[in-house]
Every structure is written in C-alpha cells, then in structure tokens.
Short mmCIF file of C-alpha atoms in Angstrom, two decimals:
data_model
loop_
_atom_site.label_atom_id
_atom_site.label_comp_id
_atom_site.label_asym_id
_atom_site.label_seq_id
_atom_site.Cartn_x
_atom_site.Cartn_y
_atom_site.Cartn_z
CA MET A 1 92.37 128.08 51.84
CA ARG A 2 91.32 124.59 52.39
CA ARG A 3 91.69 121.50 50.88
CA VAL A 4 90.96 118.00 51.41
CA GLU A 5 92.89 114.93 49.90
CA GLN A 6 93.08 111.24 50.19
CA VAL A 7 96.22 110.18 51.66
CA MET A 8 97.39 107.14 53.54
CA GLY A 9 94.14 105.44 53.12
CA THR A 10 92.27 108.35 55.22
CA ALA A 11 91.26 111.78 54.28
CA VAL A 12 93.23 114.98 55.19
CA SER A 13 92.07 118.39 55.58
CA LEU A 14 94.22 121.62 55.51
CA HIS A 15 92.98 124.77 56.56
CA LEU A 16 95.59 127.44 55.93
CA ALA A 17 94.14 131.03 58.05
CA ASP A 18 97.22 133.22 57.11
CA PRO A 19 96.13 136.00 54.80
CA LEU A 20 99.08 134.93 52.53
CA PRO A 21 98.82 135.64 48.67
CA GLN A 22 96.47 132.53 47.37
CA PRO A 23 99.12 131.19 45.23
CA HIS A 24 101.42 131.33 48.10
CA LEU A 25 98.82 129.42 50.28
CA ALA A 26 98.55 126.88 47.41
CA ARG A 27 101.86 126.23 46.89
CA LEU A 28 102.24 125.63 50.93
CA ALA A 29 99.34 123.40 50.63
CA ASP A 30 101.04 121.34 47.75
CA GLU A 31 103.81 121.26 50.18
CA VAL A 32 101.90 119.96 53.05
CA PHE A 33 100.24 116.72 50.78
CA ALA A 34 103.38 115.99 48.66
CA TRP A 35 105.05 115.13 52.14
CA LEU A 36 102.46 113.15 53.41
CA HIS A 37 101.84 111.32 50.01
CA GLU A 38 105.73 110.98 50.29
CA VAL A 39 105.57 109.72 53.72
CA ASP A 40 102.93 107.27 52.63
CA ARG A 41 105.24 106.14 49.95
CA ARG A 42 107.73 105.33 52.07
CA PHE A 43 106.17 103.73 55.35
CA SER A 44 103.00 102.59 54.52
CA THR A 45 102.84 98.56 54.82
CA TYR A 46 100.71 98.73 52.16
CA LYS A 47 103.02 99.63 49.79
CA GLU A 48 104.99 96.61 48.28
CA ASP A 49 108.03 99.03 47.75
CA SER A 50 107.67 101.17 51.01
CA GLU A 51 111.18 101.58 52.62
CA VAL A 52 109.18 99.51 55.71
CA ASN A 53 108.54 96.79 53.98
CA ARG A 54 111.75 96.56 52.36
CA VAL A 55 113.01 96.51 56.38
CA HIS A 56 110.22 93.94 56.93
CA ARG A 57 111.69 91.59 54.02
CA GLY A 58 114.86 91.95 55.08
CA GLU A 59 115.78 94.01 52.10
CA LEU A 60 117.04 97.22 53.78
CA ASP A 61 119.03 97.38 56.95
CA PRO A 62 117.46 100.00 59.00
CA ALA A 63 120.95 101.58 59.95
CA ALA A 64 121.62 102.10 56.06
CA GLY A 65 117.91 103.66 55.39
CA SER A 66 116.98 107.48 55.35
CA ALA A 67 117.46 109.81 58.02
CA ASP A 68 113.45 109.78 58.30
CA LEU A 69 113.44 106.23 58.73
CA ARG A 70 116.05 105.90 61.48
CA LYS A 71 114.10 108.49 63.32
CA VAL A 72 110.40 106.85 62.85
CA LEU A 73 112.27 103.73 64.03
CA ASP A 74 114.34 105.12 66.84
CA ALA A 75 111.18 106.67 68.21
CA CYS A 76 109.30 103.50 68.01
CA ALA A 77 111.87 101.90 69.98
CA GLU A 78 111.64 104.62 72.52
CA LEU A 79 108.28 104.48 72.67
CA TRP A 80 108.21 100.99 73.61
CA ARG A 81 110.17 101.67 76.71
CA THR A 82 108.27 104.59 77.71
CA THR A 83 104.98 102.92 77.48
CA ASP A 84 105.77 99.68 79.28
CA GLY A 85 105.88 97.86 75.59
CA TYR A 86 102.07 98.79 74.92
CA PHE A 87 102.94 101.00 72.08
CA ASP A 88 104.92 98.06 70.08
CA ALA A 89 105.53 98.83 66.42
CA TYR A 90 105.83 94.95 65.92
CA ALA A 91 102.49 94.33 67.78
CA THR A 92 100.99 92.40 64.79
CA GLY A 93 103.59 90.18 64.53
CA ARG A 94 105.52 92.27 61.44
CA LEU A 95 107.05 95.94 61.62
CA ASP A 96 103.93 98.20 61.27
CA PRO A 97 105.02 101.85 62.70
CA SER A 98 101.80 103.28 61.48
CA GLY A 99 100.78 104.60 65.09
CA TYR A 100 103.35 107.29 65.15
CA VAL A 101 104.13 107.59 61.60
CA LYS A 102 100.72 109.41 60.56
CA GLY A 103 100.93 111.96 63.84
CA TRP A 104 104.60 112.58 63.04
CA SER A 105 104.48 113.18 59.77
CA VAL A 106 101.36 115.62 60.54
CA GLN A 107 103.39 117.39 62.71
CA VAL A 108 106.93 117.42 60.43
CA ALA A 109 104.04 119.08 57.88
CA SER A 110 102.92 121.65 60.61
CA ASP A 111 106.68 122.43 61.66
CA ARG A 112 107.10 123.19 58.13
CA LEU A 113 104.35 125.67 57.57
CA VAL A 114 105.12 127.36 60.69
CA ALA A 115 108.96 127.59 59.19
CA ALA A 116 107.54 128.69 55.93
CA GLY A 117 105.60 131.66 57.49
CA ALA A 118 102.25 130.27 57.84
CA GLY A 119 101.84 130.16 61.53
CA ASN A 120 98.20 129.70 61.62
CA HIS A 121 96.94 126.79 60.49
CA CYS A 122 94.53 123.34 61.04
CA LEU A 123 96.15 120.15 59.73
CA ASN A 124 93.37 116.98 60.26
CA ALA A 125 94.84 113.53 59.20
CA GLY A 126 92.11 111.30 59.31
CA GLY A 127 91.12 112.11 63.25
CA ASP A 128 94.38 113.47 64.13
CA VAL A 129 95.06 117.25 64.37
CA ARG A 130 97.68 120.00 64.90
CA VAL A 131 96.27 123.21 65.31
CA ARG A 132 98.80 126.39 65.33
CA GLY A 133 98.20 130.19 65.81
CA ARG A 134 94.55 131.21 65.24
CA PRO A 135 91.58 130.66 62.87
CA ALA A 136 90.78 134.23 63.06
CA ALA A 137 92.02 137.46 65.19
CA GLY A 138 90.99 136.95 68.74
CA GLU A 139 89.90 133.39 68.37
CA GLU A 140 91.03 129.91 69.23
CA TRP A 141 90.98 126.76 66.83
CA ARG A 142 87.88 124.73 68.47
CA VAL A 143 88.74 121.07 68.06
CA GLY A 144 85.37 118.72 68.87
CA ILE A 145 86.78 114.87 70.53
CA ARG A 146 84.25 112.68 68.53
CA HIS A 147 81.38 111.23 70.68
CA PRO A 148 82.49 107.37 70.46
CA TRP A 149 78.70 106.29 69.80
CA GLU A 150 77.08 109.59 67.89
CA ALA A 151 79.08 110.16 64.86
CA LEU A 152 77.78 113.57 64.26
CA ALA A 153 78.38 114.82 67.84
CA VAL A 154 81.28 115.28 70.13
CA CYS A 155 82.07 114.83 73.61
CA TRP A 156 84.31 117.29 74.58
CA VAL A 157 85.42 120.70 72.81
CA ILE A 158 89.34 121.51 73.57
CA SER A 159 90.61 124.74 72.60
CA GLY A 160 94.07 126.68 72.25
CA THR A 161 96.60 127.91 69.66
CA ASP A 162 99.06 125.33 69.68
CA LEU A 163 97.89 121.89 69.95
CA ALA A 164 98.19 118.32 69.07
CA VAL A 165 95.61 116.21 69.49
CA ALA A 166 95.18 112.73 68.76
CA THR A 167 92.51 109.86 69.49
CA SER A 168 92.58 106.24 68.96
CA GLY A 169 89.23 104.19 69.15
CA THR A 170 87.83 101.30 68.40
CA TYR A 171 84.30 102.42 66.98
CA GLU A 172 85.70 103.38 63.16
CA ARG A 173 87.70 99.83 62.18
CA GLY A 174 86.83 98.02 65.09
CA TYR A 175 89.03 96.28 67.76
CA HIS A 176 92.18 96.88 65.51
CA VAL A 177 94.65 97.68 68.64
CA ILE A 178 96.33 94.87 69.72
CA ASP A 179 97.29 94.67 73.60
CA PRO A 180 100.78 92.94 73.18
CA TYR A 181 100.95 91.24 76.34
CA ARG A 182 98.06 89.34 75.54
CA GLY A 183 98.33 89.34 71.23
CA GLU A 184 94.44 90.09 71.55
CA PRO A 185 92.54 93.23 70.69
CA ALA A 186 92.23 95.51 73.61
CA THR A 187 88.53 96.44 74.15
CA VAL A 188 87.98 97.74 77.63
CA LEU A 189 88.32 101.34 76.34
CA ARG A 190 86.29 103.01 73.37
CA SER A 191 88.22 106.01 72.81
CA VAL A 192 91.30 107.59 73.74
CA THR A 193 92.26 111.13 73.12
CA VAL A 194 95.93 112.86 74.33
CA VAL A 195 96.59 116.49 73.81
CA GLY A 196 99.85 117.66 74.09
CA PRO A 197 102.57 119.50 72.12
CA ASP A 198 103.93 116.86 69.71
CA LEU A 199 101.01 114.64 67.60
CA GLY A 200 103.36 111.52 66.89
CA LEU A 201 103.93 111.01 71.03
CA ALA A 202 100.04 111.95 71.38
CA ASP A 203 98.75 109.58 68.82
CA ALA A 204 101.05 106.90 70.10
CA TYR A 205 100.39 107.66 74.01
CA ALA A 206 96.43 107.27 72.88
CA THR A 207 97.20 103.89 70.87
CA ALA A 208 99.36 102.49 74.10
CA ALA A 209 96.65 103.69 76.39
CA LEU A 210 93.99 102.01 74.47
CA ALA A 211 95.98 98.73 74.61
CA MET A 212 96.33 99.01 78.25
CA GLY A 213 92.71 98.94 78.75
CA ARG A 214 91.68 99.85 82.37
CA ALA A 215 95.11 100.22 83.34
CA GLY A 216 95.69 103.00 80.64
CA LEU A 217 93.96 105.64 83.15
CA ASP A 218 96.23 105.84 85.59
CA TRP A 219 99.07 105.69 83.27
CA LEU A 220 97.61 108.48 81.01
CA ALA A 221 97.17 110.44 84.44
CA ALA A 222 100.87 110.20 85.32
CA LEU A 223 101.96 111.41 81.87
CA ASP A 224 103.84 114.59 81.97
CA GLY A 225 103.19 117.47 79.27
CA TYR A 226 100.02 115.38 77.50
CA GLU A 227 96.57 115.52 78.49
CA SER A 228 93.99 113.16 78.25
CA GLY A 229 90.17 112.28 77.78
CA VAL A 230 88.98 108.79 77.87
CA VAL A 231 85.59 106.93 77.14
CA THR A 232 85.67 103.19 78.39
CA GLU A 233 83.26 100.84 76.48
CA ASP A 234 80.82 100.92 79.39
CA GLY A 235 80.32 104.56 78.74
CA GLU A 236 82.20 106.27 81.58
CA ALA A 237 84.18 109.46 80.65
CA TYR A 238 87.55 110.45 82.25
CA ARG A 239 89.63 113.46 81.81
CA SER A 240 92.93 115.15 83.25
CA PRO A 241 92.49 117.94 84.82
CA GLY A 242 94.32 119.88 82.86
CA LEU A 243 92.48 119.28 79.42
CA PRO A 244 91.84 122.41 78.01
CA VAL A 245 87.98 121.94 77.40
CA ALA A 246 86.58 125.11 75.94
CA ARG A 247 83.98 126.95 78.20
CA MET B 1 111.17 116.53 76.15
CA ARG B 2 111.46 119.98 77.05
CA ARG B 3 111.35 119.37 80.57
CA ALA B 4 114.19 121.04 82.13
CA VAL B 5 116.33 118.28 84.07
CA LEU B 6 118.43 120.03 86.76
CA ALA B 7 119.32 117.67 88.71
CA VAL B 8 118.03 114.33 90.58
CA ILE B 9 117.38 113.94 93.94
CA GLY B 10 117.38 110.85 96.12
CA THR B 11 114.03 110.15 98.24
CA VAL B 12 112.30 107.39 100.23
CA ALA B 13 109.15 105.81 99.09
CA GLY B 14 107.37 107.59 102.09
CA THR B 15 108.00 111.04 100.76
CA ALA B 16 107.25 110.12 97.46
CA LEU B 17 104.07 108.92 98.53
CA MET B 18 103.30 112.22 100.14
CA VAL B 19 104.30 114.16 97.02
CA GLY B 20 101.92 111.88 94.89
CA ALA B 21 99.07 112.08 97.29
CA LYS B 22 98.98 116.04 97.64
CA LEU B 23 99.21 116.38 94.00
CA GLY B 24 95.06 117.00 94.34
CA THR B 25 95.60 120.32 96.31
CA PRO B 26 98.53 121.97 94.25
CA ARG B 27 97.79 120.87 90.61
CA PRO B 28 95.00 123.58 89.88
CA ASP B 29 92.28 123.44 87.23
CA ASP B 30 93.80 126.08 84.98
CA PRO B 31 95.84 124.05 82.41
CA ALA B 32 98.35 126.46 81.85
CA ALA B 33 99.69 125.40 85.40
CA ALA B 34 99.57 121.50 84.67
CA THR B 35 101.90 122.29 81.63
CA ALA B 36 104.22 124.84 83.12
CA THR B 37 107.42 123.40 83.23
CA ASP B 38 109.67 125.70 82.31
CA ASP B 39 111.68 127.41 85.19
CA GLY B 40 110.28 130.79 85.78
CA PRO B 41 107.12 132.04 88.31
CA VAL B 42 103.47 130.31 87.61
CA SER B 43 101.40 133.03 86.97
CA SER B 44 98.39 130.75 87.88
CA ALA B 45 100.25 129.65 91.74
CA PRO B 46 97.72 130.39 94.07
CA PRO B 47 98.76 134.26 95.48
CA GLY B 48 99.14 134.22 99.45
CA PRO B 49 102.36 133.64 101.64
CA ALA B 50 101.80 129.64 101.23
CA PRO B 51 105.28 128.51 102.71
CA ALA B 52 107.22 127.60 99.50
CA SER B 53 109.00 124.34 100.81
CA ALA B 54 105.89 122.22 100.34
CA PRO B 55 102.06 122.38 99.28
CA PRO B 56 99.22 123.06 101.80
CA ALA B 57 98.56 119.89 104.25
CA ALA B 58 95.16 118.10 103.75
CA ALA B 59 97.14 115.08 101.94
CA THR B 60 95.03 112.49 101.94
CA ALA B 61 94.83 110.25 99.05
CA SER B 62 91.25 111.20 98.53
CA ALA B 63 92.01 114.53 96.94
CA GLY B 64 91.01 113.86 93.82
CA PRO B 65 88.08 111.48 93.08
CA PRO B 66 88.93 107.98 93.25
CA ALA B 67 89.00 105.57 90.25
CA PRO B 68 86.45 102.75 90.34
CA GLY B 69 87.44 100.11 92.13
CA GLN B 70 89.72 101.48 94.42
CA SER B 71 88.55 102.68 97.91
CA PRO B 72 88.63 106.36 98.50
CA GLY B 73 89.64 108.16 101.59
CA ARG B 74 92.79 105.90 102.13
CA PRO B 75 95.16 108.22 103.98
CA ALA B 76 98.57 108.38 102.94
CA PRO B 77 100.97 106.63 105.17
CA ALA B 78 102.78 109.51 107.34
CA PRO B 79 106.17 110.43 105.73
CA PRO B 80 109.28 109.28 107.67
CA PRO B 81 111.64 112.15 108.68
CA THR B 82 113.50 113.56 106.03
CA THR B 83 116.05 116.20 105.46
CA PRO B 84 114.18 119.28 104.98
CA PRO B 85 114.55 121.23 101.39
CA ALA B 86 116.75 124.50 101.51
CA ALA B 87 115.63 127.53 103.32
CA GLY B 88 115.13 128.97 100.28
CA GLY B 89 112.40 126.88 99.27
CA LEU B 90 111.81 124.79 96.14
CA ARG B 91 114.36 125.54 92.89
CA ASN B 92 112.64 125.13 89.74
CA GLY B 93 112.92 122.03 87.63
CA THR B 94 111.81 118.64 86.97
CA PHE B 95 113.56 116.03 89.60
CA THR B 96 112.91 112.52 89.59
CA GLY B 97 113.58 110.59 92.55
CA ASN B 98 115.29 107.43 92.60
CA GLY B 99 113.18 104.25 93.12
CA ALA B 100 113.11 103.76 96.56
CA PRO B 101 112.75 100.74 98.21
CA ALA B 102 111.28 101.11 101.58
CA ARG B 103 108.92 99.38 104.19
CA HIS B 104 105.98 98.15 102.73
CA TYR B 105 106.03 100.05 99.37
CA GLU B 106 108.26 98.21 97.50
CA VAL B 107 109.72 100.54 94.50
CA VAL B 108 108.31 103.97 93.61
CA THR B 109 109.35 106.79 91.92
CA VAL B 110 107.84 109.90 91.97
CA THR B 111 108.72 112.77 89.24
CA ILE B 112 108.11 116.31 90.51
CA THR B 113 108.36 119.49 88.59
CA VAL B 114 108.61 123.02 90.46
CA SER B 115 108.07 126.10 89.19
CA GLY B 116 107.74 129.60 91.10
CA GLY B 117 108.66 127.81 94.15
CA ARG B 118 105.87 125.14 94.35
CA ILE B 119 105.68 121.76 92.82
CA THR B 120 103.16 121.88 89.90
CA VAL B 121 103.27 118.58 88.58
CA ALA B 122 103.61 115.45 90.24
CA ASN B 123 104.14 111.94 88.39
CA GLY B 124 104.68 108.67 90.09
CA SER B 125 104.82 104.72 89.23
CA CYS B 126 104.22 102.04 91.64
CA GLY B 127 106.98 100.13 90.21
CA ASN B 128 106.54 96.46 91.06
CA ALA B 129 104.29 96.71 94.08
CA SER B 130 101.56 94.29 94.38
CA GLY B 131 98.47 93.82 96.49
CA GLU B 132 97.69 95.92 99.39
CA SER B 133 101.24 98.27 98.49
CA ARG B 134 99.94 98.54 95.07
CA ALA B 135 96.58 99.47 96.25
CA ILE B 136 97.82 102.74 98.57
CA CYS B 137 100.48 103.50 95.76
CA ALA B 138 97.72 103.68 93.29
CA ASP B 139 95.87 106.00 95.42
CA ALA B 140 98.59 107.77 96.15
CA MET B 141 99.06 108.75 92.31
CA PRO B 142 97.56 111.24 90.00
CA HIS B 143 93.87 110.38 88.48
CA LEU B 144 91.71 111.19 85.65
CA GLN B 145 88.71 112.81 86.83
CA GLN B 146 84.95 110.90 86.09
CA GLU B 147 82.69 112.83 84.48
CA THR B 148 79.65 112.45 82.72
CA LEU B 149 79.68 111.51 79.23
CA ALA B 150 78.49 114.67 77.21
CA LYS B 151 76.85 114.80 73.69
CA GLN B 152 77.48 118.68 72.20
CA ASN B 153 76.77 119.95 68.86
CA ALA B 154 78.96 122.80 69.45
CA LYS B 155 80.68 125.45 67.25
CA ILE B 156 83.90 123.54 65.90
CA ALA B 157 86.64 124.18 63.67
CA THR B 158 87.56 120.40 63.05
CA VAL B 159 87.32 116.88 64.70
CA SER B 160 89.49 114.76 66.47
CA GLY B 161 88.45 110.99 66.11
CA ALA B 162 89.54 107.35 65.68
CA THR B 163 90.91 107.15 62.20
CA TYR B 164 88.42 106.79 59.52
CA THR B 165 88.89 105.03 56.52
CA SER B 166 88.64 107.29 53.08
CA ASP B 167 85.41 105.79 52.09
CA ALA B 168 83.89 106.25 55.87
CA TYR B 169 85.14 109.82 55.74
CA VAL B 170 82.21 110.83 53.73
CA SER B 171 79.53 110.40 56.28
CA SER B 172 82.09 111.61 58.90
CA LEU B 173 81.28 115.27 60.80
CA GLN B 174 84.66 116.14 59.50
CA SER B 175 83.81 115.98 56.35
CA ALA B 176 80.30 117.69 56.93
CA LEU B 177 82.65 120.44 58.10
CA ASP B 178 85.05 120.36 55.27
CA ARG B 179 81.93 120.94 53.08
CA ALA B 180 80.13 123.63 54.86
CA LYS B 181 83.30 125.67 55.20
CA ALA B 182 84.47 124.80 51.39
#
C-alpha cells in the first residue's frame, strides 16, 4: 500500500510492504498521516496557534507544555550541546525546532508502525527517510541520495533493512541554514546526508554539519553510530567508510 | 545512546593520538563493524592471531586519505610509556579518556569502542588545540574519504534529499517514483 499526502509544507510518501489486509493497512496509513498533521499543527512556526508559537510569544511555559513539546525542546537543547552549538533551534532569532521535528515525527511514526506489526515500510517526508524491514522477500530498501545538481539523478545509493537517512542541502530552498556563529547562511557544503538509527538525530546532525561548513567534514567523521556523505559547493564528494553504499 | 558505557579511563594525549591514528587500520570497510558497539564478538574482525591489546602497527596519520589542506603522511607522535592493558586483552565496551593536557597537544579527548577484543570505533576531539598542534591532532582523527561525485540512475525505492516544497515535489525524482509505483 502506497500513499502520498501533503504535510508540513512538503510531500510525505508512505509505502507499507507488509502483507496485511487492505483495510488494516489503510488504517495504519491513516494513523501515520494523522500523527504527522498533528505534529504540524503543534510544532509549525507557520501555524499561529501552534505550541511552538505560543512558547515563542511567551503564552506557554514549556515546562507546562505537552510531553512531546518538552521532549522536542530537551532534544534540541541536547543537540545544541553535542553539535558545539551548530544545531541551534534559535538560529533564526526565534524558537524554530523544525530541524529536529520533521525527522523526529517520522521516526515516531515508524516506531509506531513497527509496534503495530507493520515492520516492513518506507516513510519519506520531503527527503527525510526511515526504512524498516524489506520491500519484498530477500530485498533491501534502496535509498538514493539526490544528486545535488541533477534533480533526477542520485549520487549514492544506500541500502539496508533498518535505516534513517536524512539530507540537508542548499539546492532546494537556497541558503536557508544559518551558521549561528556568524549569523549568516552556510554556503560551503551543498549537501549533507547522515545515516543512522534515529531520524531526528540524523536530520539535526545533517543540518548542523551544513552549518559548520568544511569543518563539518571532520565533525561528521568523528560521529559515533552515524555515517555520512557530503558534497561541497565545489563539487567534491566525501563519505565515511561505513556508509552502507549498495553494491 | 545505545552504547554501553562501562568505564571511564584516564589517558594521556599521546596515547589518545595513537588510538586516533590507528583508526585507518582496524576500521574495516565493512559497515557492520563500524556500528558494532554492542558487547560481543565482531564477526567482521579480521581473522588471525592479532594481539588483542592493540591493532596492528603502521600507525601513521596517513592511514586514511587526507582531507584537502592537510599535509598527508605526517607521522603520529610516538606515545609516551603507559600502563599496558590487562593481560586478558581489551574489555568490550565504550571508553572515553579524560581530556588530557599533555606536552604540545593541549586537550585531546578520545572515545574508543572495543568489541571482541579489538578497537572498532575511535572518535576524537582536538579540544582547544590551535596552530600546529591542531594540524597534528586533526591528522590523527578520522576523516571522510574523498571520492568522485557520481551520477547514477540506479534502481531505488525512495530518495533522500534536501526538503522540497509541496510545489517542488511535483517535479522531483521522488514524485516520479511515487507515480511509477502507484
């Protein structure tokens, strides 16, 4: 069962590969998209009444917020520390945890699918991907990493049965990632992909490395448990030795 | 994190640098080993009677391809004498050395993961090192390897890329995949 919906300002593609009855699969898909719409309502900076905007305006004390809100804000604070300040939910001058929320929400949705007995699936939210299990017996999920200049080509193919794959890049929405130390857009790296167990972290690490510029290459190389592939604005490609590139 | 943090060991910067420098040798291309941070033997560890206390020699910083702007082949400094590991070899687990100010290298912190008696992952931080210290330290740290930017049209299930807008999705590769398989 496959479904595509517009959520969070992007398109989300879901592929459920388990041989479950169609109504059951449809219900699981409904639940996935209901959750993602709920996250959008609660965490979007574009929705006037979102929890994030209420915190931003001082109307909501984070400590009194929902468990999810606290979880997200705690994760962002922890990421600020582990990325030497380069993942900064305040980089744009206001609270904006979007760099973590999308990956986190997809990870939660994928975890729920596993718990519901649908352990073979692929969920892709605007380029942030969580795959689990297999698309078919004996096959692995093959995730292409978009070529940063060729919209219809890929520059690596990653394969596996349990992967979070997040990419931050400047080629879709321009130089939108701010280096929080300079207060200016990061322009040195064109595309950063991080692969590992958790999509929220992978997404945030990719954004942080993009913000770091060339120093992000060494920072990524030292990451524990997360592999990476980077393309610079100059067209140089780098990857960690453990990146699960398909043969 | 899923790492099993079993202990914190003290170390000196020299030792830490050697651990980092040797990364290129013990860290195999096999992705399984690079993520093998759980206790237990690592199936991808090279066979043979390699001493469990240390990876093979040849510990120069040129073990991996150097990043641009860094001089390749700079030998890692020799380690000062240290207490040898227990005779039984390395214990499984993840160990972080205390940031150690030593000689010319300022504060260096290294975390190693031991699995099946071998170091499978080593990460380091050059701390506040600057100038030549920083260059030497950085050479000893793991690097991403450079390769030619590829352009493929391979069989794939999905695409990871920078977030597209709802409008841009229409002309994306992911959209083509979704339409082809709908």
